[in-house]
Amino acid sequence: MEMNEKTYLRIEEIISLPTLSGTTISENGKNVAFVKKTANWKDNRYRNDVWIYEKDKEQCYPLTTRDIDSTHALWSPDSRDIAYLSPAGDGENKKNQIFVKSIDSYSVVQITDEKEGVSQFKWDPTGKGFYYVAQSKETESIKKRKELYGDFHHIGKEFQNNCLYYIEIEKVIQNDKYEHGDNVVYQLTDGKDFHVHEFDVSNCGKKVVLMATPSPNMEDTINGDLYILDSKAGELQKLNLNKLLGGSVCFSPEGSKICYAASLMERDYYKTHIQDSTLEIYDIHNGELFQPLTDFDSTVTPLRWTARGILIRWQHKTNYLIGLLSDNGSVEMLSENVDGFIMDASITRDGNYIAYNKALTNETFEIYVDHKKITNENSIFKGKLKSNRQIISWQSSDGLEIEGVLSTPVEFDANKKYPLLVVIHGGPAWASFPIFSDCFNEKYPIEQFIEKGFIVLEPNYRGSSGYGNEFLKANYRKLGIANYDDVITGVDKLVDKGIADKDSVGVMGWSNGGYISAFCSTFSNRFKAISVGGGITNWSTHYVNTDIPYFIRMYLGNDPWNDPEIYTKTSPMTYIKSACTPTLIQHGERDARVPTPNAYELYQGLRDMEVDTELIIYKGMAYSSDQPGVNMAIMKQNLMWFSHHLLGESMEDFRVL
């Protein structure tokens, strides 16, 4: 190889590509903070650091440089200090606590000392303290029971809810050797029978709106309610909205209205059908409801209510956009152009300054301040080859239009037939996007596939978000079979165009993408090789093992006891006797959403059918790994699996990984 010959990024380089998130702008509009996640190969872990951009100096630098994670940065109301979460504690039991640091000094103050750590927090608008969410304290009766009998848990009866607390900064500083108690921490909802998910504080600092569910059980996430807390009087009011709630919630500037995402259907109906959802505005004083965006995609989320309107974020096909929603229901676009994916956005209270992180087509994420790019992460591609991503569309067998992301090499030849790999996203209410980000695809090495001579299709099958509520509901009681049609018609489109080799096609995906891949493995003989990552293989057994059985009822319309036929029809294991495709199965040992019995069932079935199969269980891993080395192994295993079965390359090093 000549020294000046360009190459694609290696797997290590892709995993090492920094991920930018948590962008937040100071109230004076002069400074921005964000979190930068990098791979530390020496310790085989990821590292998160808070970075600062000072607009006046046009300077970017890390605020936190200790060998410890720092996330969730928030500016103080006076823009002088920044608070963030970082692990603290003894030995292995380190949990996230709130720390405060001034950008003008080296001193750092630890504010909280919660046994189970802090999950989220907000500054008191006065700047005097913090509202934060942490697990409820263990009751005295449970402590005594443990001493007498040992530790056990009454399933569905005993919960350690996330509760809201308040802490004053000055009291912490005055009590350097404080022991956490009522003299420092105000317990605002501890002892209440609900689990706090999201909250917002009114600009006056006197009211808090809480989005809460009856318990931390995932099954209860469809039973959310809103509560208004008068933090001074200690009074708590439940708003009986009878709506399904989700996402964030925010106060209007004067504190008389709240905005949140809600389902348009009644709660009982949720058990039988996928929901439409939209933004809703509720007037606390007169109880009036207003739905300003019923024609928007269900992904629309309120981020902050400013003096100029509500900052909202929503998906439109393969773009994520932001805008300001005014009182009359009109939306002022804040995205400089309609192309691109805005991950998160932050706006000042007056609505005059904004910061966000955005990825354009074929690029990775950068930070923008008032629409000016202030980072240069895409420099990693300088002097490298990079695949080209474009959006294509086709009709499924029932006429429904499906889009997908097609990745091709730099020197793509439209007259050549390429081996084709299909990468299927999870969800299903998610999508594939034409951007370059490891945070959306940490399992499949698309750049290496392209370098090997493949082209890659990522279909946004029915049920994907961003295409409207009817497209979401087109998945109802059609899981697996209709998804297979959406995938195979996309394959046929590329075959018919003459750019894909019909006899050299592979498919892979994780979670719901793993389910569709498993369905392809047993239902079809069209593929040369398949990889099933964390996939559902039998809905009936999965129903009693997953932490979200309501999700299955929502999509299949019933439970397995009252409608066993739909569970059979949509399960990959039903078709195991016709399976013939070499199948790699990868699964996280601690995946509560899709537990490992799914993997073992498919593995045993394929072995009994004498189909070439490999099963790999990743120790300690749930859906994804916090070790870059594990992610590299997952990618390399997939690269070798498909290179072997579609290109005839050796599998010699497969088990050395």
GROMACS .gro file of C-alpha atoms in nm, residues 233-618:
model
  386
  233ALA     CA    1  -4.635   2.564   5.149
  234GLY     CA    2  -4.554   2.197   5.091
  235GLU     CA    3  -4.892   2.140   4.925
  236LEU     CA    4  -4.922   1.876   4.652
  237GLN     CA    5  -5.201   1.878   4.391
  238LYS     CA    6  -5.268   1.595   4.147
  239LEU     CA    7  -5.397   1.699   3.804
  240ASN     CA    8  -5.658   1.445   3.695
  241LEU     CA    9  -5.590   1.460   3.321
  242ASN     CA   10  -5.660   1.091   3.242
  243LYS     CA   11  -5.391   1.102   2.973
  244LEU     CA   12  -5.088   0.893   2.892
  245LEU     CA   13  -4.785   1.109   2.958
  246GLY     CA   14  -4.428   1.088   2.839
  247GLY     CA   15  -4.117   1.294   2.777
  248SER     CA   16  -4.042   1.628   2.937
  249VAL     CA   17  -4.265   1.884   3.104
  250CYS     CA   18  -4.216   2.260   3.140
  251PHE     CA   19  -4.372   2.569   3.303
  252SER     CA   20  -4.474   2.884   3.120
  253PRO     CA   21  -4.266   3.193   3.218
  254GLU     CA   22  -4.534   3.326   3.455
  255GLY     CA   23  -4.601   2.979   3.599
  256SER     CA   24  -4.973   2.959   3.511
  257LYS     CA   25  -4.950   2.691   3.237
  258ILE     CA   26  -4.761   2.370   3.176
  259CYS     CA   27  -4.667   2.194   2.851
  260TYR     CA   28  -4.609   1.821   2.813
  261ALA     CA   29  -4.642   1.533   2.566
  262ALA     CA   30  -4.965   1.334   2.598
  263SER     CA   31  -5.156   1.058   2.423
  264LEU     CA   32  -5.479   1.152   2.249
  265MET     CA   33  -5.646   0.828   2.359
  266GLU     CA   34  -5.783   0.720   2.694
  267ARG     CA   35  -5.561   0.508   2.912
  268ASP     CA   36  -5.755   0.181   2.877
  269TYR     CA   37  -5.734   0.200   2.500
  270TYR     CA   38  -5.356   0.189   2.525
  271LYS     CA   39  -5.372  -0.178   2.610
  272THR     CA   40  -5.506  -0.257   2.264
  273HIS     CA   41  -5.350  -0.007   2.028
  274ILE     CA   42  -5.044   0.205   1.955
  275GLN     CA   43  -5.115   0.566   2.045
  276ASP     CA   44  -5.121   0.898   1.871
  277SER     CA   45  -4.949   1.159   2.087
  278THR     CA   46  -4.898   1.532   2.070
  279LEU     CA   47  -4.811   1.836   2.280
  280GLU     CA   48  -5.069   1.955   2.526
  281ILE     CA   49  -5.086   2.283   2.720
  282TYR     CA   50  -5.277   2.288   3.049
  283ASP     CA   51  -5.390   2.603   3.228
  284ILE     CA   52  -5.349   2.543   3.602
  285HIS     CA   53  -5.599   2.815   3.700
  286ASN     CA   54  -5.899   2.726   3.485
  287GLY     CA   55  -5.821   2.368   3.374
  288GLU     CA   56  -5.838   2.450   3.002
  289LEU     CA   57  -5.651   2.221   2.760
  290PHE     CA   58  -5.498   2.321   2.428
  291GLN     CA   59  -5.339   2.094   2.166
  292PRO     CA   60  -5.147   2.320   1.927
  293LEU     CA   61  -4.965   2.059   1.714
  294THR     CA   62  -5.197   1.767   1.636
  295ASP     CA   63  -5.051   1.738   1.285
  296PHE     CA   64  -4.690   1.699   1.411
  297ASP     CA   65  -4.511   1.367   1.445
  298SER     CA   66  -4.554   1.200   1.785
  299THR     CA   67  -4.186   1.258   1.863
  300VAL     CA   68  -4.251   1.628   1.937
  301THR     CA   69  -4.108   1.722   2.279
  302PRO     CA   70  -4.113   2.051   2.473
  303LEU     CA   71  -3.763   2.152   2.589
  304ARG     CA   72  -3.817   2.494   2.753
  305TRP     CA   73  -4.085   2.761   2.767
  306THR     CA   74  -3.918   3.096   2.699
  307ALA     CA   75  -4.040   3.455   2.669
  308ARG     CA   76  -4.048   3.401   2.291
  309GLY     CA   77  -4.234   3.070   2.296
  310ILE     CA   78  -4.177   2.700   2.366
  311LEU     CA   79  -3.860   2.543   2.231
  312ILE     CA   80  -3.968   2.213   2.075
  313ARG     CA   81  -3.782   1.927   1.906
  314TRP     CA   82  -3.935   1.676   1.666
  315GLN     CA   83  -3.850   1.420   1.401
  316HIS     CA   84  -3.942   1.467   1.036
  317LYS     CA   85  -3.851   1.149   0.850
  318THR     CA   86  -3.469   1.127   0.878
  319ASN     CA   87  -3.418   1.473   1.030
  320TYR     CA   88  -3.455   1.600   1.387
  321LEU     CA   89  -3.552   1.967   1.398
  322ILE     CA   90  -3.608   2.245   1.653
  323GLY     CA   91  -3.841   2.544   1.654
  324LEU     CA   92  -4.023   2.797   1.873
  325LEU     CA   93  -4.394   2.732   1.926
  326SER     CA   94  -4.583   3.060   1.974
  327ASP     CA   95  -4.910   3.120   2.162
  328ASN     CA   96  -5.111   3.112   1.837
  329GLY     CA   97  -4.981   2.764   1.747
  330SER     CA   98  -4.738   2.870   1.472
  331VAL     CA   99  -4.383   2.734   1.472
  332GLU     CA  100  -4.074   2.940   1.392
  333MET     CA  101  -3.803   2.708   1.260
  334LEU     CA  102  -3.473   2.745   1.447
  335SER     CA  103  -3.280   2.486   1.248
  336GLU     CA  104  -3.064   2.673   0.998
  337ASN     CA  105  -3.169   2.423   0.732
  338VAL     CA  106  -3.412   2.135   0.731
  339ASP     CA  107  -3.140   1.871   0.682
  340GLY     CA  108  -2.963   1.728   0.983
  341PHE     CA  109  -3.015   1.568   1.321
  342ILE     CA  110  -3.029   1.794   1.627
  343MET     CA  111  -2.962   1.573   1.929
  344ASP     CA  112  -3.039   1.824   2.203
  345ALA     CA  113  -3.085   2.198   2.233
  346SER     CA  114  -3.066   2.460   2.506
  347ILE     CA  115  -3.214   2.810   2.504
  348THR     CA  116  -3.198   3.105   2.744
  349ARG     CA  117  -3.503   3.212   2.943
  350ASP     CA  118  -3.551   3.521   2.723
  351GLY     CA  119  -3.533   3.308   2.408
  352ASN     CA  120  -3.252   3.516   2.257
  353TYR     CA  121  -2.958   3.271   2.271
  354ILE     CA  122  -2.946   2.906   2.168
  355ALA     CA  123  -2.698   2.618   2.155
  356TYR     CA  124  -2.739   2.267   2.016
  357ASN     CA  125  -2.548   1.971   1.879
  358LYS     CA  126  -2.622   1.871   1.524
  359ALA     CA  127  -2.504   1.619   1.267
  360LEU     CA  128  -2.544   1.690   0.897
  361THR     CA  129  -2.578   1.417   0.633
  362ASN     CA  130  -2.257   1.209   0.617
  363GLU     CA  131  -2.115   1.391   0.922
  364THR     CA  132  -2.085   1.337   1.296
  365PHE     CA  133  -2.211   1.572   1.568
  366GLU     CA  134  -2.078   1.925   1.624
  367ILE     CA  135  -2.178   2.192   1.877
  368TYR     CA  136  -2.341   2.511   1.748
  369VAL     CA  137  -2.383   2.838   1.940
  370ASP     CA  138  -2.636   3.080   1.788
  371HIS     CA  139  -2.607   2.869   1.468
  372LYS     CA  140  -2.226   2.904   1.455
  373LYS     CA  141  -2.024   2.580   1.466
  374ILE     CA  142  -1.771   2.589   1.754
  375THR     CA  143  -1.628   2.233   1.743
  376ASN     CA  144  -1.441   2.040   1.474
  377GLU     CA  145  -1.507   1.670   1.540
  378ASN     CA  146  -1.541   1.592   1.168
  379SER     CA  147  -1.168   1.658   1.126
  380ILE     CA  148  -1.120   1.287   1.203
  381PHE     CA  149  -1.231   1.215   0.845
  382LYS     CA  150  -0.961   1.435   0.693
  383GLY     CA  151  -0.745   1.219   0.466
  384LYS     CA  152  -0.981   0.923   0.507
  385LEU     CA  153  -1.233   0.758   0.281
  386LYS     CA  154  -1.592   0.780   0.401
  387SER     CA  155  -1.902   0.594   0.286
  388ASN     CA  156  -2.177   0.796   0.122
  389ARG     CA  157  -2.523   0.785   0.281
  390GLN     CA  158  -2.838   0.867   0.085
  391ILE     CA  159  -3.212   0.823   0.137
  392ILE     CA  160  -3.394   0.585  -0.097
  393SER     CA  161  -3.758   0.472  -0.097
  394TRP     CA  162  -3.962   0.175  -0.220
  395GLN     CA  163  -4.309   0.024  -0.187
  396SER     CA  164  -4.372  -0.268   0.046
  397SER     CA  165  -4.590  -0.557  -0.071
  398ASP     CA  166  -4.909  -0.385   0.056
  399GLY     CA  167  -4.822  -0.057  -0.116
  400LEU     CA  168  -4.692   0.127   0.193
  401GLU     CA  169  -4.399   0.354   0.109
  402ILE     CA  170  -4.081   0.271   0.302
  403GLU     CA  171  -3.762   0.478   0.324
  404GLY     CA  172  -3.413   0.364   0.406
  405VAL     CA  173  -3.053   0.481   0.429
  406LEU     CA  174  -2.826   0.336   0.161
  407SER     CA  175  -2.451   0.349   0.226
  408THR     CA  176  -2.221   0.308  -0.074
  409PRO     CA  177  -1.843   0.332  -0.131
  410VAL     CA  178  -1.666   0.646  -0.253
  411GLU     CA  179  -1.612   0.501  -0.599
  412PHE     CA  180  -1.959   0.352  -0.639
  413ASP     CA  181  -2.028   0.187  -0.976
  414ALA     CA  182  -2.401   0.182  -1.059
  415ASN     CA  183  -2.335  -0.085  -1.322
  416LYS     CA  184  -2.183  -0.330  -1.072
  417LYS     CA  185  -2.365  -0.584  -0.851
  418TYR     CA  186  -2.255  -0.556  -0.487
  419PRO     CA  187  -2.307  -0.799  -0.200
  420LEU     CA  188  -2.573  -0.635   0.020
  421LEU     CA  189  -2.598  -0.614   0.399
  422VAL     CA  190  -2.919  -0.498   0.570
  423VAL     CA  191  -2.882  -0.333   0.913
  424ILE     CA  192  -3.218  -0.304   1.095
  425HIS     CA  193  -3.267  -0.043   1.370
  426GLY     CA  194  -3.430  -0.115   1.707
  427GLY     CA  195  -3.737   0.041   1.860
  428PRO     CA  196  -3.953  -0.007   1.661
  429ALA     CA  197  -4.033   0.361   1.727
  430TRP     CA  198  -3.689   0.482   1.621
  431ALA     CA  199  -3.521   0.522   1.281
  432SER     CA  200  -3.197   0.503   1.087
  433PHE     CA  201  -3.044   0.836   0.990
  434PRO     CA  202  -2.793   0.932   0.716
  435ILE     CA  203  -2.541   1.060   0.970
  436PHE     CA  204  -2.213   0.925   1.101
  437SER     CA  205  -2.246   0.849   1.471
  438ASP     CA  206  -2.128   0.558   1.682
  439CYS     CA  207  -2.392   0.645   1.945
  440PHE     CA  208  -2.661   0.523   1.701
  441ASN     CA  209  -2.473   0.222   1.570
  442GLU     CA  210  -2.225   0.072   1.812
  443LYS     CA  211  -2.274  -0.288   1.699
  444TYR     CA  212  -2.223  -0.297   1.322
  445PRO     CA  213  -1.907  -0.170   1.144
  446ILE     CA  214  -2.065  -0.009   0.839
  447GLU     CA  215  -1.741   0.157   0.725
  448GLN     CA  216  -1.557  -0.177   0.731
  449PHE     CA  217  -1.843  -0.344   0.544
  450ILE     CA  218  -1.811  -0.074   0.276
  451GLU     CA  219  -1.432  -0.118   0.267
  452LYS     CA  220  -1.482  -0.494   0.215
  453GLY     CA  221  -1.698  -0.425  -0.090
  454PHE     CA  222  -2.052  -0.444   0.053
  455ILE     CA  223  -2.328  -0.188   0.019
  456VAL     CA  224  -2.548  -0.138   0.328
  457LEU     CA  225  -2.922  -0.072   0.353
  458GLU     CA  226  -3.085   0.050   0.676
  459PRO     CA  227  -3.465   0.032   0.629
  460ASN     CA  228  -3.707   0.252   0.824
  461TYR     CA  229  -3.972  -0.020   0.835
  462ARG     CA  230  -4.334   0.041   0.941
  463GLY     CA  231  -4.350   0.137   1.307
  464SER     CA  232  -4.045   0.365   1.271
  465SER     CA  233  -4.078   0.715   1.415
  466GLY     CA  234  -4.071   1.034   1.212
  467TYR     CA  235  -4.321   0.927   0.946
  468GLY     CA  236  -4.643   1.015   1.127
  469ASN     CA  237  -4.885   0.832   1.354
  470GLU     CA  238  -5.048   0.622   1.080
  471PHE     CA  239  -4.708   0.481   0.986
  472LEU     CA  240  -4.647   0.392   1.353
  473LYS     CA  241  -4.980   0.212   1.373
  474ALA     CA  242  -4.919   0.022   1.046
  475ASN     CA  243  -4.717  -0.218   1.265
  476TYR     CA  244  -5.018  -0.311   1.480
  477ARG     CA  245  -5.068  -0.692   1.492
  478LYS     CA  246  -4.835  -0.723   1.192
  479LEU     CA  247  -4.499  -0.761   1.368
  480GLY     CA  248  -4.246  -0.979   1.194
  481ILE     CA  249  -4.440  -1.066   0.879
  482ALA     CA  250  -4.502  -0.707   0.762
  483ASN     CA  251  -4.154  -0.603   0.880
  484TYR     CA  252  -4.006  -0.884   0.670
  485ASP     CA  253  -4.201  -0.755   0.369
  486ASP     CA  254  -4.067  -0.403   0.428
  487VAL     CA  255  -3.710  -0.539   0.438
  488ILE     CA  256  -3.730  -0.783   0.147
  489THR     CA  257  -3.902  -0.535  -0.087
  490GLY     CA  258  -3.613  -0.294  -0.017
  491VAL     CA  259  -3.368  -0.571  -0.104
  492ASP     CA  260  -3.564  -0.647  -0.423
  493LYS     CA  261  -3.559  -0.277  -0.518
  494LEU     CA  262  -3.178  -0.277  -0.510
  495VAL     CA  263  -3.164  -0.611  -0.693
  496ASP     CA  264  -3.398  -0.479  -0.963
  497LYS     CA  265  -3.181  -0.168  -1.002
  498GLY     CA  266  -2.890  -0.402  -1.074
  499ILE     CA  267  -2.670  -0.283  -0.784
  500ALA     CA  268  -2.730  -0.571  -0.537
  501ASP     CA  269  -2.649  -0.938  -0.587
  502LYS     CA  270  -2.968  -1.135  -0.511
  503ASP     CA  271  -2.764  -1.438  -0.402
  504SER     CA  272  -2.536  -1.246  -0.165
  505VAL     CA  273  -2.750  -1.072   0.098
  506GLY     CA  274  -2.705  -1.065   0.478
  507VAL     CA  275  -2.919  -0.912   0.751
  508MET     CA  276  -2.853  -0.801   1.109
  509GLY     CA  277  -3.002  -0.590   1.388
  510TRP     CA  278  -3.021  -0.544   1.766
  511SER     CA  279  -3.323  -0.545   2.001
  512ASN     CA  280  -3.632  -0.502   1.780
  513GLY     CA  281  -3.389  -0.510   1.487
  514GLY     CA  282  -3.269  -0.840   1.633
  515TYR     CA  283  -3.629  -0.964   1.642
  516ILE     CA  284  -3.678  -0.884   1.273
  517SER     CA  285  -3.341  -1.049   1.197
  518ALA     CA  286  -3.450  -1.360   1.390
  519PHE     CA  287  -3.774  -1.361   1.190
  520CYS     CA  288  -3.568  -1.344   0.869
  521SER     CA  289  -3.357  -1.635   0.997
  522THR     CA  290  -3.648  -1.877   1.044
  523PHE     CA  291  -3.909  -1.743   0.800
  524SER     CA  292  -3.694  -1.699   0.490
  525ASN     CA  293  -3.429  -1.867   0.276
  526ARG     CA  294  -3.336  -1.544   0.095
  527PHE     CA  295  -3.026  -1.463   0.302
  528LYS     CA  296  -2.671  -1.599   0.302
  529ALA     CA  297  -2.604  -1.505   0.668
  530ILE     CA  298  -2.782  -1.340   0.960
  531SER     CA  299  -2.680  -1.183   1.291
  532VAL     CA  300  -2.938  -1.158   1.571
  533GLY     CA  301  -2.845  -0.910   1.844
  534GLY     CA  302  -3.051  -0.901   2.166
  535GLY     CA  303  -3.356  -1.013   1.969
  536ILE     CA  304  -3.701  -1.146   2.065
  537THR     CA  305  -3.753  -1.500   1.937
  538ASN     CA  306  -4.076  -1.617   2.106
  539TRP     CA  307  -4.338  -1.361   2.212
  540SER     CA  308  -4.516  -1.600   2.454
  541THR     CA  309  -4.209  -1.677   2.665
  542HIS     CA  310  -4.076  -1.323   2.619
  543TYR     CA  311  -4.404  -1.183   2.759
  544VAL     CA  312  -4.340  -1.332   3.105
  545ASN     CA  313  -3.966  -1.249   3.115
  546THR     CA  314  -3.945  -0.891   2.989
  547ASP     CA  315  -3.982  -0.580   3.206
  548ILE     CA  316  -4.226  -0.428   2.953
  549PRO     CA  317  -4.508  -0.678   2.884
  550TYR     CA  318  -4.741  -0.382   2.816
  551PHE     CA  319  -4.529  -0.307   2.506
  552ILE     CA  320  -4.620  -0.648   2.364
  553ARG     CA  321  -4.991  -0.601   2.442
  554MET     CA  322  -4.974  -0.262   2.275
  555TYR     CA  323  -4.843  -0.405   1.947
  556LEU     CA  324  -5.014  -0.745   1.945
  557GLY     CA  325  -5.344  -0.621   2.091
  558ASN     CA  326  -5.379  -0.880   2.369
  559ASP     CA  327  -5.197  -1.111   2.608
  560PRO     CA  328  -5.084  -1.463   2.511
  561TRP     CA  329  -5.354  -1.631   2.720
  562ASN     CA  330  -5.644  -1.466   2.536
  563ASP     CA  331  -5.496  -1.453   2.186
  564PRO     CA  332  -5.231  -1.725   2.150
  565GLU     CA  333  -5.269  -1.722   1.769
  566ILE     CA  334  -5.121  -1.374   1.720
  567TYR     CA  335  -4.828  -1.464   1.948
  568THR     CA  336  -4.762  -1.777   1.742
  569LYS     CA  337  -4.798  -1.608   1.404
  570THR     CA  338  -4.548  -1.330   1.487
  571SER     CA  339  -4.283  -1.542   1.667
  572PRO     CA  340  -3.962  -1.647   1.486
  573MET     CA  341  -3.959  -1.982   1.671
  574THR     CA  342  -4.287  -2.080   1.500
  575TYR     CA  343  -4.095  -2.116   1.173
  576ILE     CA  344  -3.784  -2.285   1.317
  577LYS     CA  345  -3.834  -2.606   1.114
  578SER     CA  346  -3.780  -2.414   0.789
  579ALA     CA  347  -3.466  -2.233   0.916
  580CYS     CA  348  -3.160  -2.281   0.694
  581THR     CA  349  -2.950  -1.960   0.720
  582PRO     CA  350  -2.620  -1.946   0.916
  583THR     CA  351  -2.705  -1.729   1.217
  584LEU     CA  352  -2.481  -1.551   1.468
  585ILE     CA  353  -2.659  -1.474   1.797
  586GLN     CA  354  -2.521  -1.200   2.024
  587HIS     CA  355  -2.685  -1.108   2.356
  588GLY     CA  356  -2.616  -0.905   2.670
  589GLU     CA  357  -2.623  -1.118   2.986
  590ARG     CA  358  -2.818  -0.856   3.186
  591ASP     CA  359  -3.063  -0.734   2.924
  592ALA     CA  360  -3.388  -0.688   3.123
  593ARG     CA  361  -3.581  -0.563   2.820
  594VAL     CA  362  -3.497  -0.870   2.609
  595PRO     CA  363  -3.368  -1.137   2.850
  596THR     CA  364  -3.132  -1.415   2.741
  597PRO     CA  365  -3.393  -1.699   2.719
  598ASN     CA  366  -3.472  -1.552   2.376
  599ALA     CA  367  -3.115  -1.617   2.262
  600TYR     CA  368  -3.094  -1.968   2.408
  601GLU     CA  369  -3.427  -2.069   2.252
  602LEU     CA  370  -3.321  -1.964   1.901
  603TYR     CA  371  -2.974  -2.117   1.946
  604GLN     CA  372  -3.112  -2.455   2.054
  605GLY     CA  373  -3.374  -2.455   1.779
  606LEU     CA  374  -3.118  -2.380   1.508
  607ARG     CA  375  -2.884  -2.650   1.643
  608ASP     CA  376  -3.167  -2.904   1.640
  609MET     CA  377  -3.234  -2.808   1.276
  610GLU     CA  378  -2.859  -2.852   1.209
  611VAL     CA  379  -2.821  -2.490   1.099
  612ASP     CA  380  -2.476  -2.328   1.137
  613THR     CA  381  -2.508  -2.106   1.446
  614GLU     CA  382  -2.293  -1.934   1.708
  615LEU     CA  383  -2.412  -1.790   2.041
  616ILE     CA  384  -2.211  -1.526   2.227
  617ILE     CA  385  -2.325  -1.391   2.567
  618TYR     CA  386  -2.155  -1.070   2.684
   0.00000   0.00000   0.00000
